[in-house]
Coordinates of C-alpha atoms in Angstrom, one line a residue:
Chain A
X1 CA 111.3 113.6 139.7
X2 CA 114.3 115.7 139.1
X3 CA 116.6 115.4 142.7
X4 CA 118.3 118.3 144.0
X5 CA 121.6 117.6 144.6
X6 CA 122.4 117.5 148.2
X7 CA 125.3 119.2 148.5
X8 CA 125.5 122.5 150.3
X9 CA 126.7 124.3 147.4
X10 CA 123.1 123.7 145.7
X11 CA 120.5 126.6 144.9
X12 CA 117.2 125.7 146.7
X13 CA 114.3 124.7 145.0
X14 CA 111.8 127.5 144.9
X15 CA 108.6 127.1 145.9
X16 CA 106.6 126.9 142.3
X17 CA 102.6 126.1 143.1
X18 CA 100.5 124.5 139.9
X19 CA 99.0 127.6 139.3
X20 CA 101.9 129.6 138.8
X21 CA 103.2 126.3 136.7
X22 CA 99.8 126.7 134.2
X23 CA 100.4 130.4 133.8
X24 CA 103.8 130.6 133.4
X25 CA 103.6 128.1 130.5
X26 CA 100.5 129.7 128.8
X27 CA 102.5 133.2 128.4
X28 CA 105.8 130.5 126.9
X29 CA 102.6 128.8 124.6
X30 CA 101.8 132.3 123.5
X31 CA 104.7 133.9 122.4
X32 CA 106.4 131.0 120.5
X33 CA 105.7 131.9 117.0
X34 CA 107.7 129.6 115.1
X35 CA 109.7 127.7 117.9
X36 CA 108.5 127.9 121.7
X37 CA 112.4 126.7 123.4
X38 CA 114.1 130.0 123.1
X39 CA 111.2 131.1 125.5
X40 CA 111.1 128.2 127.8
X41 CA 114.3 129.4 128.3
X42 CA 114.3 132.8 129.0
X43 CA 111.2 132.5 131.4
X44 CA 112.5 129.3 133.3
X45 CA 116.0 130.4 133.6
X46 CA 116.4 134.4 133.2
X47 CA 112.3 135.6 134.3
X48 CA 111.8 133.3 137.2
X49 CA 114.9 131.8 137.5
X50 CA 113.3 128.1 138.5
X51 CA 116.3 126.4 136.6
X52 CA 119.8 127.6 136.4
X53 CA 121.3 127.3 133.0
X54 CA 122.9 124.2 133.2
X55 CA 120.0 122.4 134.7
X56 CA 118.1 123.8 131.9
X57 CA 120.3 122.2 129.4
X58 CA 120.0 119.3 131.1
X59 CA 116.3 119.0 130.5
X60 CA 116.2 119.6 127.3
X61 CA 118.6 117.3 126.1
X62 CA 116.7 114.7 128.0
X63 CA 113.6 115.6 126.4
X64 CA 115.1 115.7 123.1
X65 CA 115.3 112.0 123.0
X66 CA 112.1 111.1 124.6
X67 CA 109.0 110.7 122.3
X68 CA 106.8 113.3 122.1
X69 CA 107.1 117.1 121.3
X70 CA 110.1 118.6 123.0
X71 CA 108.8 121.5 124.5
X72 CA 105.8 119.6 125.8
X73 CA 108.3 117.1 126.9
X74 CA 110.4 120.1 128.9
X75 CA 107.3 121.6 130.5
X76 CA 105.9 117.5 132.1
X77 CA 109.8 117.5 133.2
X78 CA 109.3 120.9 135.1
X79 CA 106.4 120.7 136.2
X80 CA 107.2 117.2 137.7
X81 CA 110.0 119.0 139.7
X82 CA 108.1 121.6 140.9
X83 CA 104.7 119.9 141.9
X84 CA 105.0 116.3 141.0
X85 CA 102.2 114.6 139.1
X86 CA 99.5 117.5 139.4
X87 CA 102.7 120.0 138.9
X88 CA 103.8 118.0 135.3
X89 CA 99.4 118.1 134.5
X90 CA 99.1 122.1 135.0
X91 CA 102.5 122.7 133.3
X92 CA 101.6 120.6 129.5
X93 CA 97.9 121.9 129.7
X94 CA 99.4 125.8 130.1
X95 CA 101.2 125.5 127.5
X96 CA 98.9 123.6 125.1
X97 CA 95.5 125.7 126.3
X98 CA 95.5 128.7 124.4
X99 CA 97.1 127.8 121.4
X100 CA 95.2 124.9 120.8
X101 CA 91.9 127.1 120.8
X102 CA 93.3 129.8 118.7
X103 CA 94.9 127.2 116.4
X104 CA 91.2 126.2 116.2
X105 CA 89.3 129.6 115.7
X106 CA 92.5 129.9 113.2
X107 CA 91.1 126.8 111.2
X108 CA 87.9 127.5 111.6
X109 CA 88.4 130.9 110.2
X110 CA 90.3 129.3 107.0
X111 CA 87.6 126.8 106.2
X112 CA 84.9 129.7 105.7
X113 CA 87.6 131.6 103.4
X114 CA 90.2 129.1 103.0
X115 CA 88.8 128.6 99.3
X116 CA 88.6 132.4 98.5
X117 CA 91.8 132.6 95.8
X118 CA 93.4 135.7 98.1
X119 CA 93.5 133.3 100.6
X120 CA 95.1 130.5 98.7
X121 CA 97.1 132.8 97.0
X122 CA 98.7 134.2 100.3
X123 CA 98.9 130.8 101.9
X124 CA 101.1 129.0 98.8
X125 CA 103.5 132.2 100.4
X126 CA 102.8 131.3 103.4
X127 CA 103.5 127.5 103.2
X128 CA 106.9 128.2 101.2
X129 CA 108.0 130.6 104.3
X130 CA 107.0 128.1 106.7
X131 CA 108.8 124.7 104.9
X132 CA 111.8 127.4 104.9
X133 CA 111.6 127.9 108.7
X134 CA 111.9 124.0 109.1
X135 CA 114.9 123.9 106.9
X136 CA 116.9 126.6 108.2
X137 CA 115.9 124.8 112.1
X138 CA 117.3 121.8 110.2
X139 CA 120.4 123.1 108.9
X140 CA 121.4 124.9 112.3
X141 CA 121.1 121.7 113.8
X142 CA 123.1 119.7 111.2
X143 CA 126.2 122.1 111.6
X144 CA 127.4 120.8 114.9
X145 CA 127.7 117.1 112.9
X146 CA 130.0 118.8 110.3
X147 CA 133.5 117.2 111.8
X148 CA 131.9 113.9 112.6
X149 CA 131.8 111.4 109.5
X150 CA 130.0 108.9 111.3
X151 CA 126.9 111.6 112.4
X152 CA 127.0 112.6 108.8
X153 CA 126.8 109.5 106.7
X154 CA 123.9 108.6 110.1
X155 CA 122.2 111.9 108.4
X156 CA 122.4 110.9 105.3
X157 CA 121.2 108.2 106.0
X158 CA 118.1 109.0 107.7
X159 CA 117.3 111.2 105.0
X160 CA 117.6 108.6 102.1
X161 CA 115.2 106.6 104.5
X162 CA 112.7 108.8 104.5
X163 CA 112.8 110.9 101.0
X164 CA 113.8 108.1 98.5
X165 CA 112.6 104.8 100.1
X166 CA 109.9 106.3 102.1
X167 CA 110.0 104.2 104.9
X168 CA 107.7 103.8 107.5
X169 CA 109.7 106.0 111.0
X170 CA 109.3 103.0 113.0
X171 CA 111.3 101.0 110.4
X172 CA 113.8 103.8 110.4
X173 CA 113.9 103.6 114.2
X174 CA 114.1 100.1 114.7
X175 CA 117.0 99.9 112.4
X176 CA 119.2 102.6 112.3
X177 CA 119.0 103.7 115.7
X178 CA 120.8 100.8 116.9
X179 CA 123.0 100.5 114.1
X180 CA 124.0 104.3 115.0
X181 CA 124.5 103.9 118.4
X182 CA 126.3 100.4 118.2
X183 CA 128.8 102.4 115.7
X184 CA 128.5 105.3 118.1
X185 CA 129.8 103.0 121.1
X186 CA 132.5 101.0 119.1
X187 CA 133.5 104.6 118.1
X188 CA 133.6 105.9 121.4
X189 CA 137.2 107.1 123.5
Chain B
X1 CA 83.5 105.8 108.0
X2 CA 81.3 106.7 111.1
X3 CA 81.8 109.5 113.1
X4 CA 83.1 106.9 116.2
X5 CA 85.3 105.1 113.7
X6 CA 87.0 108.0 112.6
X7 CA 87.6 109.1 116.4
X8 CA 89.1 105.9 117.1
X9 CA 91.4 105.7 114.0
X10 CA 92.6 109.3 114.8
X11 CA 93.1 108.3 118.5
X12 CA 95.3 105.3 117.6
X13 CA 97.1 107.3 114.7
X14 CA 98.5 109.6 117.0
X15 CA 98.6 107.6 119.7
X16 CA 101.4 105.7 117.9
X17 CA 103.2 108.3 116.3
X18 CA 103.6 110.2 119.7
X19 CA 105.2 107.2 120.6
X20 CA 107.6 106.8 118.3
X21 CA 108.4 110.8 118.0
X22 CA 111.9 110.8 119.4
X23 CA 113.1 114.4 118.4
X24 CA 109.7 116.1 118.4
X25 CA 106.7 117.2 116.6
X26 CA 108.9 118.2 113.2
X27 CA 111.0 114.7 113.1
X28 CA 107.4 113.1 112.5
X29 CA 105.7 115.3 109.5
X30 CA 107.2 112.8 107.2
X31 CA 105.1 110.2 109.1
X32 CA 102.4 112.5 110.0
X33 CA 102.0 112.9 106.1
X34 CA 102.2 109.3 105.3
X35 CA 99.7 108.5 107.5
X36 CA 97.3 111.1 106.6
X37 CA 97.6 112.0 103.1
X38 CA 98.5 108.1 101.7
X39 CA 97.5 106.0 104.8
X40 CA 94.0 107.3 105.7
X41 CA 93.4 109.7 102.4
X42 CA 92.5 112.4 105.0
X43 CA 93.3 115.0 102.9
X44 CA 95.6 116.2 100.1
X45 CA 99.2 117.0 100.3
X46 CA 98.7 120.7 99.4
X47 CA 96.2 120.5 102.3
X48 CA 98.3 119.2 105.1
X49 CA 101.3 122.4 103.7
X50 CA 98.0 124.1 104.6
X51 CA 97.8 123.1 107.7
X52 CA 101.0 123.2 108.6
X53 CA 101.5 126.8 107.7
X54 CA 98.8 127.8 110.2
X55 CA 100.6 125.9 112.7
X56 CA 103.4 128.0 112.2
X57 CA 101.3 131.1 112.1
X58 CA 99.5 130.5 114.9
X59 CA 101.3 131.1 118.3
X60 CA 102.6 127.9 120.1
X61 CA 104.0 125.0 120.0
X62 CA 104.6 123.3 116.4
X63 CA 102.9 119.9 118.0
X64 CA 99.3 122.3 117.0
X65 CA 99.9 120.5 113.6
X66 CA 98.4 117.6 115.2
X67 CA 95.4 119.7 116.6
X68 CA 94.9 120.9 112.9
X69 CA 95.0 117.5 110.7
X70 CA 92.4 116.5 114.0
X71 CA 90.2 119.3 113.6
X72 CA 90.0 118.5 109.3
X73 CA 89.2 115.2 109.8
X74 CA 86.5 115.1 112.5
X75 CA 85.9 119.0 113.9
X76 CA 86.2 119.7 117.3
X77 CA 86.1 116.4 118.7
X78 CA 88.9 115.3 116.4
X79 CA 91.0 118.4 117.1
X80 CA 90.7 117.2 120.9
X81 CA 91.2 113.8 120.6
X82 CA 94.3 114.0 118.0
X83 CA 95.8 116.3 120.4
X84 CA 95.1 114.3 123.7
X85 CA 96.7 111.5 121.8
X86 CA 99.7 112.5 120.8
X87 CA 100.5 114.4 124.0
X88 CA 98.9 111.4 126.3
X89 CA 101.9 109.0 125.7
X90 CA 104.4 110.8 125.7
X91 CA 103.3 112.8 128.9
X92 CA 103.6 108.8 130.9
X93 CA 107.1 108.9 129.5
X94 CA 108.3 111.8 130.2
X95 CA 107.2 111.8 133.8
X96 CA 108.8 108.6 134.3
X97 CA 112.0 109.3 132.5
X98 CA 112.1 112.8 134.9
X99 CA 111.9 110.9 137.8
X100 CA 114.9 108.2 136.1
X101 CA 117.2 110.5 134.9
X102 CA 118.9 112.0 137.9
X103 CA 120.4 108.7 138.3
X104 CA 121.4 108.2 134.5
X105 CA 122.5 110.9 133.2
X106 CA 126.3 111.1 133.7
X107 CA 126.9 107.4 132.6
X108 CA 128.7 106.5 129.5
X109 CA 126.3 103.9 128.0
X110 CA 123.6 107.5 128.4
X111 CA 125.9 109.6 126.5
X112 CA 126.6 107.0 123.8
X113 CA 123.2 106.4 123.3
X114 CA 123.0 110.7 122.8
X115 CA 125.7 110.6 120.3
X116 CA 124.3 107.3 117.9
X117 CA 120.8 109.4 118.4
X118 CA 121.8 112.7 117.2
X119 CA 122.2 112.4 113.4
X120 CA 118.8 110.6 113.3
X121 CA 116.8 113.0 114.7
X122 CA 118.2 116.2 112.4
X123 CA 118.1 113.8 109.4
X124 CA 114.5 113.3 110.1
X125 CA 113.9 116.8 110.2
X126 CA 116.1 118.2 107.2
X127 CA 114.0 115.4 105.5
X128 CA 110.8 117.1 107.1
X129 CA 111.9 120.4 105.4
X130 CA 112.4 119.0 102.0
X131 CA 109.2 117.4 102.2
X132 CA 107.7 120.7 102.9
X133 CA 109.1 122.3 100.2
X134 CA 108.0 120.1 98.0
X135 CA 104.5 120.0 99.3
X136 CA 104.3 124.2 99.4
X137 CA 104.5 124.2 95.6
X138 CA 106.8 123.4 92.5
X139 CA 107.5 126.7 91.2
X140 CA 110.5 128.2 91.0
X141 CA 109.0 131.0 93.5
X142 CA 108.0 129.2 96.1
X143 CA 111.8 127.6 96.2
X144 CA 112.9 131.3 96.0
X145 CA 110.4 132.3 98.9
X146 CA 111.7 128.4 100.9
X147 CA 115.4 129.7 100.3
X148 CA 115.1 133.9 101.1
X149 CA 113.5 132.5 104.8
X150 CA 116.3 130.2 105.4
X151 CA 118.7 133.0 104.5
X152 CA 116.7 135.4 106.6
X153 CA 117.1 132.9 109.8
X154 CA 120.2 131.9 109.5
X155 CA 121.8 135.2 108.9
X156 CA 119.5 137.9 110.4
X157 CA 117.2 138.5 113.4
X158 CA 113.9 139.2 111.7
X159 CA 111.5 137.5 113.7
X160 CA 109.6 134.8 111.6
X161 CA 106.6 136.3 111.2
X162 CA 107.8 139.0 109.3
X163 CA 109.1 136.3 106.9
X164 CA 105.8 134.8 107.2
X165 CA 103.9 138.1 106.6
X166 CA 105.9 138.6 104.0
X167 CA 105.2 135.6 102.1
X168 CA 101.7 136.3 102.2
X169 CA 102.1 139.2 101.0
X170 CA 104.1 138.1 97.8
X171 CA 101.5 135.2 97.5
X172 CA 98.5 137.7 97.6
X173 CA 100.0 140.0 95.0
X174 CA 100.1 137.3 92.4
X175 CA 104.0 136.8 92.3
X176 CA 104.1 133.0 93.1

C-alpha cells in the first residue's frame, strides 16, 4: 500500500470507506468519453481532494508502466490506499460497472441495426473520428521526446516494429525494452 | 469451436495480453488486432474499427474495447470473461506494485527504467493510431475526417464527442 509519509508536515489520510471508493469511481467511469484520466484527476485531487497533486502524479506514472489499463491500474492503486484489498476490489469494479453494461446494450443495439447502411454509413465517420482521437493522444504524448534523439529513434523504432514487421508485442517487449533502457542507463548523468 | 472452447481461448487471449499491456489498453490494439482479426479469425478488420468506435462512443474507460471483441465472439458470457481477463492480471500487479513502490520510487535504477520505457509505450500507440486509420477506411475522406479530429484536439477544446457526432453525421449524409 501506498505509505504516508511520517513526517509532521504530511496531510492526513482521509477516511475513504469502499463504498464511497465504488461510487466515486462509477461517476469517473461515466463521464470519460474518450479518455477517463483527466477525470480521475479532477475528482481525486480537486472534488474530494483524497490525493494532492503531486501524489496524484505519482500514481499515475507508476501505473503507466504496469500492465494493464492505466486508469484501471490508478483506481486498484487508490483504492489500495484507501481500504486495502476490499478498497483496490470496490474502486476497479466502480469504475468498470456501468460502462461495461452500456458498452453492452451499446453492442447489442448495433448488432440488430449494425447492418442497416445509415448505420454503417455513420459508423465509417465514426471510426475515422475515433482512429483520429488515438493519434492526436499519440502525438501529444510524442512532443515531450522531441529534444531527446535517443526517445526518438526508441519511437521509431517501436513503430517500424509493429507497422512494417508486425511483430508479435511480446517480441517488441522482450527486445527493445532492454535495449532502451540499457541505452537509457549508459546515457544517464 | 464449442461454446467452452471459445470461453477458454478468449480467457487465455486476454489473459496474456493484459499482461504484457505496459502503457495501457491503446498500446495493445495492434496486438488486440493480431490476435483477433489474424490469430483467431474472430472477426474482420473493419469489424474490430467497429468496435472500437463504440468504445470510444460509449462512456468509460477505452479498456471496454476488450468487453466488445468479448461480447462478438461469445455474447454475454464472452463480454464478461474477456473483461475479467484482462483486468484480472493486471489488478494482482498493481496491488503489489502499490504496496512496493513507496520504497522504489526515488531510486535512480526506477527512473532509468521510466526514461528507456517512455518512447516504447507512445510508439506503440502512434502505431495504434495509424493502424486505426487504416482500418476506418481508405478514402481520401475518412483520412480528412482522421486528420480534422486530430486538429480539433490538439488545437481546440471541443469535447470529442462533438467530433464524434460529427463524423456520424458526415458519414450518414453520404460524404465518406
Amino acid at each position: 500500500m501506498l505509505q504516508v509519509p511520517t513526517s509532521e508536515t504530511a496531510p492526513l489520510k482521509p477516511h475513504v470507506g469502499c463504498r464511497e471508493l465504488f461510487m466515486a469511481f462509477c461517476s469517473v467511469g461515466l463521464s470519460g468519453f474518450g479518455g477517463v484520466l483527466p477525470w480521475a484527476r479532477r475528482m481525486l485531487v480537486e472534488q474530494r481532494r483524497w490525493l494532492t497533486d503531486e501524489e496524484f502524479t505519482n500514481i499515475v506514472s507508476l501505473c503507466q508502466f504496469l500492465p494493464g489499463p492505466n486508469i484501471t491500474n490508478v483506481s486498484i492503486c487508490v483504492g489500495a490506499r484507501f481500504g486495502g484489498f476490499r478498497g483496490a476490489i470496490a474502486a476497479v469494479s466502480g469504475i468498470l460497472f456501468v460502462p461495461v453494461i452500456i458498452v453492452i446494450l451499446l453492442a447489442m443495439l448495433y448488432d440488430a441495426y449494425g447492418h442497416i447502411k445509415p448505420v454503417q454509413d455513420a459508423f465509417r465517420g465514426i471510426s475515422s473520428a475515433a482512429a483520429g482521437l488515438i493519434v492526436a493522444m499519440a502525438l501529444k504524448m510524442a512532443y515531450p521526446l522531441h529534444r531527446s534523439v535517443r526517445a526518438m529513434v526508441f519511437m521509431a523504432l517501436a513503430i517500424a516494429a509493429v507497422l512494417i514487421l508486425k511483430l508479435p508485442l511480446i517480441w517488441i517487449l522482450l527486445t527493445l525494452v532492454p535495449l532502451s533502457i540499457a541505452v537509457a542507463w549508459m546515457m544517464r548523468r | 469451436m464449442n461454446e467452452r472452447g471459445i470461453l477458454t481461448e478468449l480467457a487465455i487471449q486476454f489473459g496474456l495480453i493484459s499482461l504484457i499491456s505496459i502503457g495501457g489498453a491503446v498500446a495493445v490494439l495492434p496486438e488486440m488486432h493480431r490476435a483477433a482479426v489474424e490469430v483467431h479469425g474472430w472477426m474482420s478488420s473493419e469489424t474490430f474499427a467497429n468496435l472500437f468506435a463504440l468504445a470510444q462512443a460509449a462512456p468509460g474507460p477505452n479498456v471496454i474495447i476488450v468487453t466488445l471483441i468479448g461480447w462478438h465472439v461469445a455474447g454475454v458470457p464472452g463480454a464478461l470473461i474477456a473483461t475479467v481477463a484482462m483486468t484480472g492480471p493486471a489488478f494482482i500487479m498493481a496491488y503489489g506494485a502499490s504496496q512496493a513502490w513507496e520504497r522504489w520510487h526515488r531510486v535512480q535504477w526506477y527512473k532509468t527504467f521510466e526514461r528507456g520505457v517512455v518512447p516504447i509505450t507512445v510508439g506503440l500507440i502512434v502505431a495504434s493510431g495509424c493502424l486505426l486509420t487504416s482500418a476506418s477506411g481508405y478514402g481520401w475522406a475518412n483520412y480528412l475526417i482522421t486528420a480534422a479530429t486530430v486538429a480539433c484536439v490538439l488545437f481546440t477544446r471541443v469535447n470529442p464527442l462533438i467530433v464524434l457526432s460529427g463524423a456520424a453525421l458526415l458519414g450518414l449524409t453520404g460524404m465518406i
